[in-house]
Amino acid sequence: MSAVLTTASLRSAVALLVTAAEAKAPILNAADGKLGDGDLGITVSEGWREASHRDLPPDVGMAFLALAKAFQAASPSSFGTLMATALMSAAGVCKGRTEVPWSETSALLGKARDAMMARGKGELGQKSVLDMVDALSTATAGLTEPKALADAALAAAARTLGLFRDRPNGLGRARMFAEKSIGLDDPGMLAAKVMIEALAA
Amino acid sequence: MSAVLTTASLRSAVALLVTAAEAKAPILNAADGKLGDGDLGITVSEGWREASHRDLPPDVGMAFLALAKAFQAASPSSFGTLMATALMSAAGVCKGRTEVPWSETSALLGKARDAMMARGKGELGQKSVLDMVDALSTATAGLTEPKALADAALAAAARTLGLFRDRPNGLGRARMFAEKSIGLDDPGMLAAKVMIEALAA
Amino acid sequence: MKKILNSPETYVDEMLEGLCAAHPQYYQQPESRVIVRTGGTPAGQVGIVTGGGSGHLPVFTGYVGPGLLSAAAIGNVFASPSAEKMASAIRHAHGGAGVLLLYGNYGGDVMNFDMAAEMVGLEDDIATTTVLLADDVCSAPPEQAAKRRGVAGMVYAFKIAGARAAQGGDLAAVTRAARKAADACRSIGMALTPCTVPQAGKPTFVIGEDEMEMGMGIHGEPGIWRGPLKAADAIADEMVDRLLADLPLGKGDRISLLVNSLGATPPEELYILYRRARARFADQGVKIVQPLVGRYATSMEMAGASITLCRLDEELEGLLKAPAECAFWRV
Amino acid sequence: MKKILNSPETYVDEMLEGLCAAHPQYYQQPESRVIVRTGGTPAGQVGIVTGGGSGHLPVFTGYVGPGLLSAAAIGNVFASPSAEKMASAIRHAHGGAGVLLLYGNYGGDVMNFDMAAEMVGLEDDIATTTVLLADDVCSAPPEQAAKRRGVAGMVYAFKIAGARAAQGGDLAAVTRAARKAADACRSIGMALTPCTVPQAGKPTFVIGEDEMEMGMGIHGEPGIWRGPLKAADAIADEMVDRLLADLPLGKGDRISLLVNSLGATPPEELYILYRRARARFADQGVKIVQPLVGRYATSMEMAGASITLCRLDEELEGLLKAPAECAFWRV
Ligand SMILES: Nc1ncnc2c1ncn2[C@@H]1O[C@H](COP(=O)(O)OP(=O)(O)O)[C@@H](O)[C@H]1O
Ligand SMILES: Nc1ncnc2c1ncn2[C@@H]1O[C@H](COP(=O)(O)OP(=O)(O)O)[C@@H](O)[C@H]1O
Ligand SMILES: [Mg+2]
Ligand SMILES: [Mg+2]
Ligand SMILES: [Mg+2]
Ligand SMILES: [Mg+2]
């Protein structure tokens, strides 16, 4: 892992995400199938696949924008649109720079969380991907090294899933299965964990 | 059995036919199901049931007419309409009489056959109820006693079924299953046999 | 049997009651199982009567309306109405100019309509003519075309005869137009699943989870082959090929095309079929005019589709485009 | 999966191609997945754009037409279209007087339409307003009515907003009419069978051979109870009772009623339901105006039905009766 975040880091991240998302698509589809429409695995894997076909310019902000657009076009379902929103918010922060220090990770995640909350009119505590992004932002605060970031993110992801597992879902399609959702992981949170594991590997 | 055909004979005949048709309806439905739309048992049993609810006047011709109308109203499918046609032709022959000698049986059947052929535009030899009525008319020619008529009719019915079993159907819905119909009894012929057995019992 | 109904015995009558209640501007039921056009046949206009079994909506009852049919006699599901009901429909449809009997070529219906025609001829002195629809190419070879059964092609005949009657044509003229429409139509169907006649309570036939049957009729009458479900384009190709084999068409010909669902098959799938069929006719130089895609002649919840072509000349095209309306179709 | 298609991947695009080929007088596809009214929005008229997943024909695309919608963005089966496609539909629909976004309350659709509205606001300076349809009474209690999902009630909102736009109303007026229609509608659905999303290849849910589910949504979202299939009248009674509990009606009230098939359920069964529902409203002194019975908002081959009521005042009734046409409906 390079010392700073560059377009090259994004490229290798996307490659890792394509592979992981494809491998885990059936698991994510199944999780979404229990509480929604069963398409989350497709959403995530097609989003990253499309992203992997795009040319990424050296400007890290523009590269994030290209990823956002790819995700939106390929996977316009809720999670895809939220991912695109997160990537778009990162694009805003990184615009005009070819290197972004790892120490900004927590801030980028915080910005992404806020943008996703605005887009989906969701709140924290409703057992959605928002809670995961929030936890990641908190857990990575103050960290500057990729390895430390990865460890903190992995731990936060596992912890957050556990924290919410026995609560009811309050957002998206899963809201309609509130009772049934108790004891089940939120599919969007699971998808985030799959991505973190891929990047931390 | 009385010495002549009267409305009273028709009444007891209808009673026998109601019972037999109801008992054999599943068999007739199944036979029709193989070569047609599977409604023949319902057609025959509902036709006779409705007939059993009608008042039959002493004029044998008018009594036949009442039976014809009942059959038409209750069971307007092919076999029901042909039965109504046959009963209507008997109505014409017997009109104005309260007693009809059994010796006219063969002639009545011959008239019925002709009327049914005209109504259904069918020909003999096409493996339909027409062949059965034709065979019955022939077999009963010259007979004057109920017992002899019954014996002849029973024998003719069995013989005719056997004669046609291995030929293809050429009339009605069964025509479309010509190949498949080889080896199967024509449902309309079977229905006629059921009725003869009821009356001969 | 997974159907929304109260009882098999009341199915048809409750259905007709609901139909007339929902669309009183089109349908009236002066006596049970006889549906007549609201307002009746305009005086001096030729009446058109159809009839047949229930379970095919919009066929038969649904096509009663201005520019279409005058009355219909309705039987139980997939069963002929009685001659008496037909006679009554004819009497109601008679506007003083005689009545055309226009219906599908099914044995029971034919016998009953013939009987009904005799009845009204004798008792009411109403002149009737008959045109049978026999458009299903799979139900008999061309040499025996008169034995074919009537399927979705009926819709074109109803429309064209109805337009001719609305124009003021006499009984002979309306009959001629109906005959011409009947002769111009060819249909072929394919089914994926059976349907269930309420009184029977079980499916009309059994078919494998991955099978289709080509050439099947609208009551589940057997087709020409059964085999693995093919791709939509291959299905459309075979259907178009068989229609063209029966009625060769070429450059400059004009047809209307009906891609019809047998019931459960959704319009999405019909449009996929239409897309290919249209391309195939375009390849032949055949122009499609006023295509119909939807549920026009059905078998309750049967899955499957049929394709009907109606070859047009100037007269038929004009009649097809003339105004008409009922609860299921409007031109 | 028993469907007539070529491949799950081409299902939506081939369907749209067939739709536009069959009805060029109504639908044009200037770019993939964007269907616009042939001839465009008349200059100076407010545009109305809808959008959502495929698999619901006539919803969404089918309702593009004069007196109805200006354009629709189409997603994969049961999946939101992208914000880009929506933005494109908005641009096509803009006749200089702004665009109303009128669609069902589903999370993905809402996020994408919001994003699209931001895009056209920034890039093209097009004013947009949004009205969400949330008519399904079973999807959230009355206190959380804004969380309800949009089902067949959309059809009334499309019609009423479309009529107001055709009258020349400005964006605020068209938005107000749409909002009023949305507020006036309540729906409830029940399903007998699932359907299959082509790309998933297996049914959306599993249900017993003798079971029904009350309150189910048009993508198979869970309802309020599942149990043995009831008689038609009992089904209609429960649906009417639940609608009335949510929107009490009484003597003198006027409504339109839509008895809608989810796909496979044939019109025969809809009329049996209509017969009972109508009697129930008549008992309350409620008058039904311009009822709709048929397939207006579907889930491909799902069996089941929904009932929607739209409470009318003079304005809404006038707008409902105004002329409108598309390939699936004509007023
Ligand atoms: N409004 C929302 N705000 C935040 N997260 C949401 C929202 N809606 C859905 N999600 C997240 O997205 C996941 C589902 O994504 P996806 O399968 O794409 O949804 P759908 O198929 O219903 O559009 C949920 O598990 C949840 O974590
Ligand atoms: N045109 C015809 N002429 C003589 N008999 C016929 C004719 N059509 C049908 N049948 C007889 O009627 C029987 C079928 O009767 P039915 O089940 O009532 O017919 P459907 O249900 O097809 O109207 C056949 O087996 C045959 O014997
Ligand atoms: Mg999902
Ligand atoms: Mg989805
Ligand atoms: Mg039969
Ligand atoms: Mg029959």
PDB file of N, CA and C in Angstrom, chain A residues 37 69 72-73 76 78 81-82 85 119-121 173 175-177, chain D residues 80-83 108 110-112 114-115 118 139 147 149 221-222:
ATOM      1  N   ASP A  37     -35.301  -7.363  -1.788  1.00  0.00           N
ATOM      2  CA  ASP A  37     -35.607  -7.938  -3.087  1.00  0.00           C
ATOM      3  C   ASP A  37     -34.490  -8.804  -3.641  1.00  0.00           C
ATOM      4  N   LYS A  69     -20.014   7.685 -11.025  1.00  0.00           N
ATOM      5  CA  LYS A  69     -20.873   7.614 -12.206  1.00  0.00           C
ATOM      6  C   LYS A  69     -21.048   6.173 -12.669  1.00  0.00           C
ATOM      7  N   GLN A  72     -23.482   4.458 -10.368  1.00  0.00           N
ATOM      8  CA  GLN A  72     -24.857   4.911 -10.577  1.00  0.00           C
ATOM      9  C   GLN A  72     -25.459   4.274 -11.828  1.00  0.00           C
ATOM     10  N   ALA A  73     -24.674   4.269 -12.900  1.00  0.00           N
ATOM     11  CA  ALA A  73     -25.222   3.761 -14.153  1.00  0.00           C
ATOM     12  C   ALA A  73     -25.474   2.266 -14.074  1.00  0.00           C
ATOM     13  N   PRO A  76     -28.425   1.184 -10.106  1.00  0.00           N
ATOM     14  CA  PRO A  76     -29.181   2.282  -9.509  1.00  0.00           C
ATOM     15  C   PRO A  76     -30.093   1.858  -8.359  1.00  0.00           C
ATOM     16  N   SER A  78     -30.944   0.997  -4.261  1.00  0.00           N
ATOM     17  CA  SER A  78     -30.657   1.871  -3.113  1.00  0.00           C
ATOM     18  C   SER A  78     -29.182   1.884  -2.745  1.00  0.00           C
ATOM     19  N   THR A  81     -26.984   3.556  -5.349  1.00  0.00           N
ATOM     20  CA  THR A  81     -27.102   5.007  -5.359  1.00  0.00           C
ATOM     21  C   THR A  81     -26.402   5.614  -4.146  1.00  0.00           C
ATOM     22  N   LEU A  82     -26.504   4.937  -3.004  1.00  0.00           N
ATOM     23  CA  LEU A  82     -25.814   5.430  -1.807  1.00  0.00           C
ATOM     24  C   LEU A  82     -24.303   5.338  -1.978  1.00  0.00           C
ATOM     25  N   THR A  85     -23.307   8.089  -4.113  1.00  0.00           N
ATOM     26  CA  THR A  85     -23.350   9.325  -3.329  1.00  0.00           C
ATOM     27  C   THR A  85     -22.088   9.470  -2.475  1.00  0.00           C
ATOM     28  N   ARG A 119     -29.082  12.028   1.158  1.00  0.00           N
ATOM     29  CA  ARG A 119     -29.672  11.417  -0.029  1.00  0.00           C
ATOM     30  C   ARG A 119     -30.811  10.462   0.333  1.00  0.00           C
ATOM     31  N   GLY A 120     -30.590   9.629   1.323  1.00  0.00           N
ATOM     32  CA  GLY A 120     -31.578   8.585   1.632  1.00  0.00           C
ATOM     33  C   GLY A 120     -32.516   8.967   2.762  1.00  0.00           C
ATOM     34  N   LYS A 121     -32.412  10.175   3.252  1.00  0.00           N
ATOM     35  CA  LYS A 121     -33.251  10.648   4.347  1.00  0.00           C
ATOM     36  C   LYS A 121     -33.277   9.644   5.507  1.00  0.00           C
ATOM     37  N   ARG A 173     -36.305  -1.246   2.224  1.00  0.00           N
ATOM     38  CA  ARG A 173     -37.298  -2.310   2.143  1.00  0.00           C
ATOM     39  C   ARG A 173     -37.367  -3.133   3.425  1.00  0.00           C
ATOM     40  N   ARG A 175     -37.322  -2.332   6.345  1.00  0.00           N
ATOM     41  CA  ARG A 175     -38.211  -1.745   7.337  1.00  0.00           C
ATOM     42  C   ARG A 175     -39.529  -2.519   7.432  1.00  0.00           C
ATOM     43  N   MET A 176     -40.002  -3.004   6.283  1.00  0.00           N
ATOM     44  CA  MET A 176     -41.286  -3.708   6.272  1.00  0.00           C
ATOM     45  C   MET A 176     -41.203  -5.061   6.954  1.00  0.00           C
ATOM     46  N   PHE A 177     -39.988  -5.530   7.171  1.00  0.00           N
ATOM     47  CA  PHE A 177     -39.812  -6.824   7.830  1.00  0.00           C
ATOM     48  C   PHE A 177     -39.252  -6.599   9.229  1.00  0.00           C
TER      49      PHE A 177
ATOM     50  N   SER D  80     -34.839   0.233  -9.769  1.00  0.00           N
ATOM     51  CA  SER D  80     -34.874   1.645 -10.149  1.00  0.00           C
ATOM     52  C   SER D  80     -34.049   1.908 -11.404  1.00  0.00           C
ATOM     53  N   PRO D  81     -34.507   2.829 -12.237  1.00  0.00           N
ATOM     54  CA  PRO D  81     -33.644   3.323 -13.314  1.00  0.00           C
ATOM     55  C   PRO D  81     -32.558   4.195 -12.672  1.00  0.00           C
ATOM     56  N   SER D  82     -31.539   4.498 -13.424  1.00  0.00           N
ATOM     57  CA  SER D  82     -30.480   5.349 -12.879  1.00  0.00           C
ATOM     58  C   SER D  82     -30.918   6.807 -12.918  1.00  0.00           C
ATOM     59  N   ALA D  83     -30.267   7.615 -12.073  1.00  0.00           N
ATOM     60  CA  ALA D  83     -30.565   9.044 -12.040  1.00  0.00           C
ATOM     61  C   ALA D  83     -30.299   9.679 -13.402  1.00  0.00           C
ATOM     62  N   GLY D 108     -35.094   3.398  -3.561  1.00  0.00           N
ATOM     63  CA  GLY D 108     -34.145   3.566  -4.655  1.00  0.00           C
ATOM     64  C   GLY D 108     -34.635   4.596  -5.663  1.00  0.00           C
ATOM     65  N   VAL D 110     -36.713   7.046  -5.127  1.00  0.00           N
ATOM     66  CA  VAL D 110     -36.699   8.383  -4.543  1.00  0.00           C
ATOM     67  C   VAL D 110     -35.290   8.977  -4.583  1.00  0.00           C
ATOM     68  N   MET D 111     -34.299   8.195  -4.171  1.00  0.00           N
ATOM     69  CA  MET D 111     -32.924   8.711  -4.177  1.00  0.00           C
ATOM     70  C   MET D 111     -32.495   9.101  -5.580  1.00  0.00           C
ATOM     71  N   ASN D 112     -32.824   8.241  -6.538  1.00  0.00           N
ATOM     72  CA  ASN D 112     -32.387   8.530  -7.903  1.00  0.00           C
ATOM     73  C   ASN D 112     -33.119   9.719  -8.502  1.00  0.00           C
ATOM     74  N   ASP D 114     -34.380  12.193  -6.819  1.00  0.00           N
ATOM     75  CA  ASP D 114     -33.848  13.399  -6.159  1.00  0.00           C
ATOM     76  C   ASP D 114     -32.534  13.823  -6.799  1.00  0.00           C
ATOM     77  N   MET D 115     -31.689  12.832  -7.058  1.00  0.00           N
ATOM     78  CA  MET D 115     -30.409  13.121  -7.685  1.00  0.00           C
ATOM     79  C   MET D 115     -30.615  13.690  -9.083  1.00  0.00           C
ATOM     80  N   GLU D 118     -31.699  17.252  -8.943  1.00  0.00           N
ATOM     81  CA  GLU D 118     -30.548  18.135  -8.684  1.00  0.00           C
ATOM     82  C   GLU D 118     -29.744  18.337  -9.959  1.00  0.00           C
ATOM     83  N   SER D 139     -48.896  -1.085   3.914  1.00  0.00           N
ATOM     84  CA  SER D 139     -47.442  -0.999   4.028  1.00  0.00           C
ATOM     85  C   SER D 139     -46.974  -0.141   5.194  1.00  0.00           C
ATOM     86  N   LYS D 147     -44.691   6.776   4.689  1.00  0.00           N
ATOM     87  CA  LYS D 147     -43.759   5.679   4.412  1.00  0.00           C
ATOM     88  C   LYS D 147     -44.370   4.602   3.514  1.00  0.00           C
ATOM     89  N   ARG D 149     -45.849   2.464   0.449  1.00  0.00           N
ATOM     90  CA  ARG D 149     -45.372   2.298  -0.919  1.00  0.00           C
ATOM     91  C   ARG D 149     -46.495   2.646  -1.907  1.00  0.00           C
ATOM     92  N   GLU D 221     -43.677  -7.786  -1.613  1.00  0.00           N
ATOM     93  CA  GLU D 221     -43.445  -7.339  -0.239  1.00  0.00           C
ATOM     94  C   GLU D 221     -44.506  -7.972   0.655  1.00  0.00           C
ATOM     95  N   PRO D 222     -44.108  -8.322   1.879  1.00  0.00           N
ATOM     96  CA  PRO D 222     -45.034  -9.076   2.740  1.00  0.00           C
ATOM     97  C   PRO D 222     -46.277  -8.271   3.095  1.00  0.00           C
TER      98      PRO D 222
END
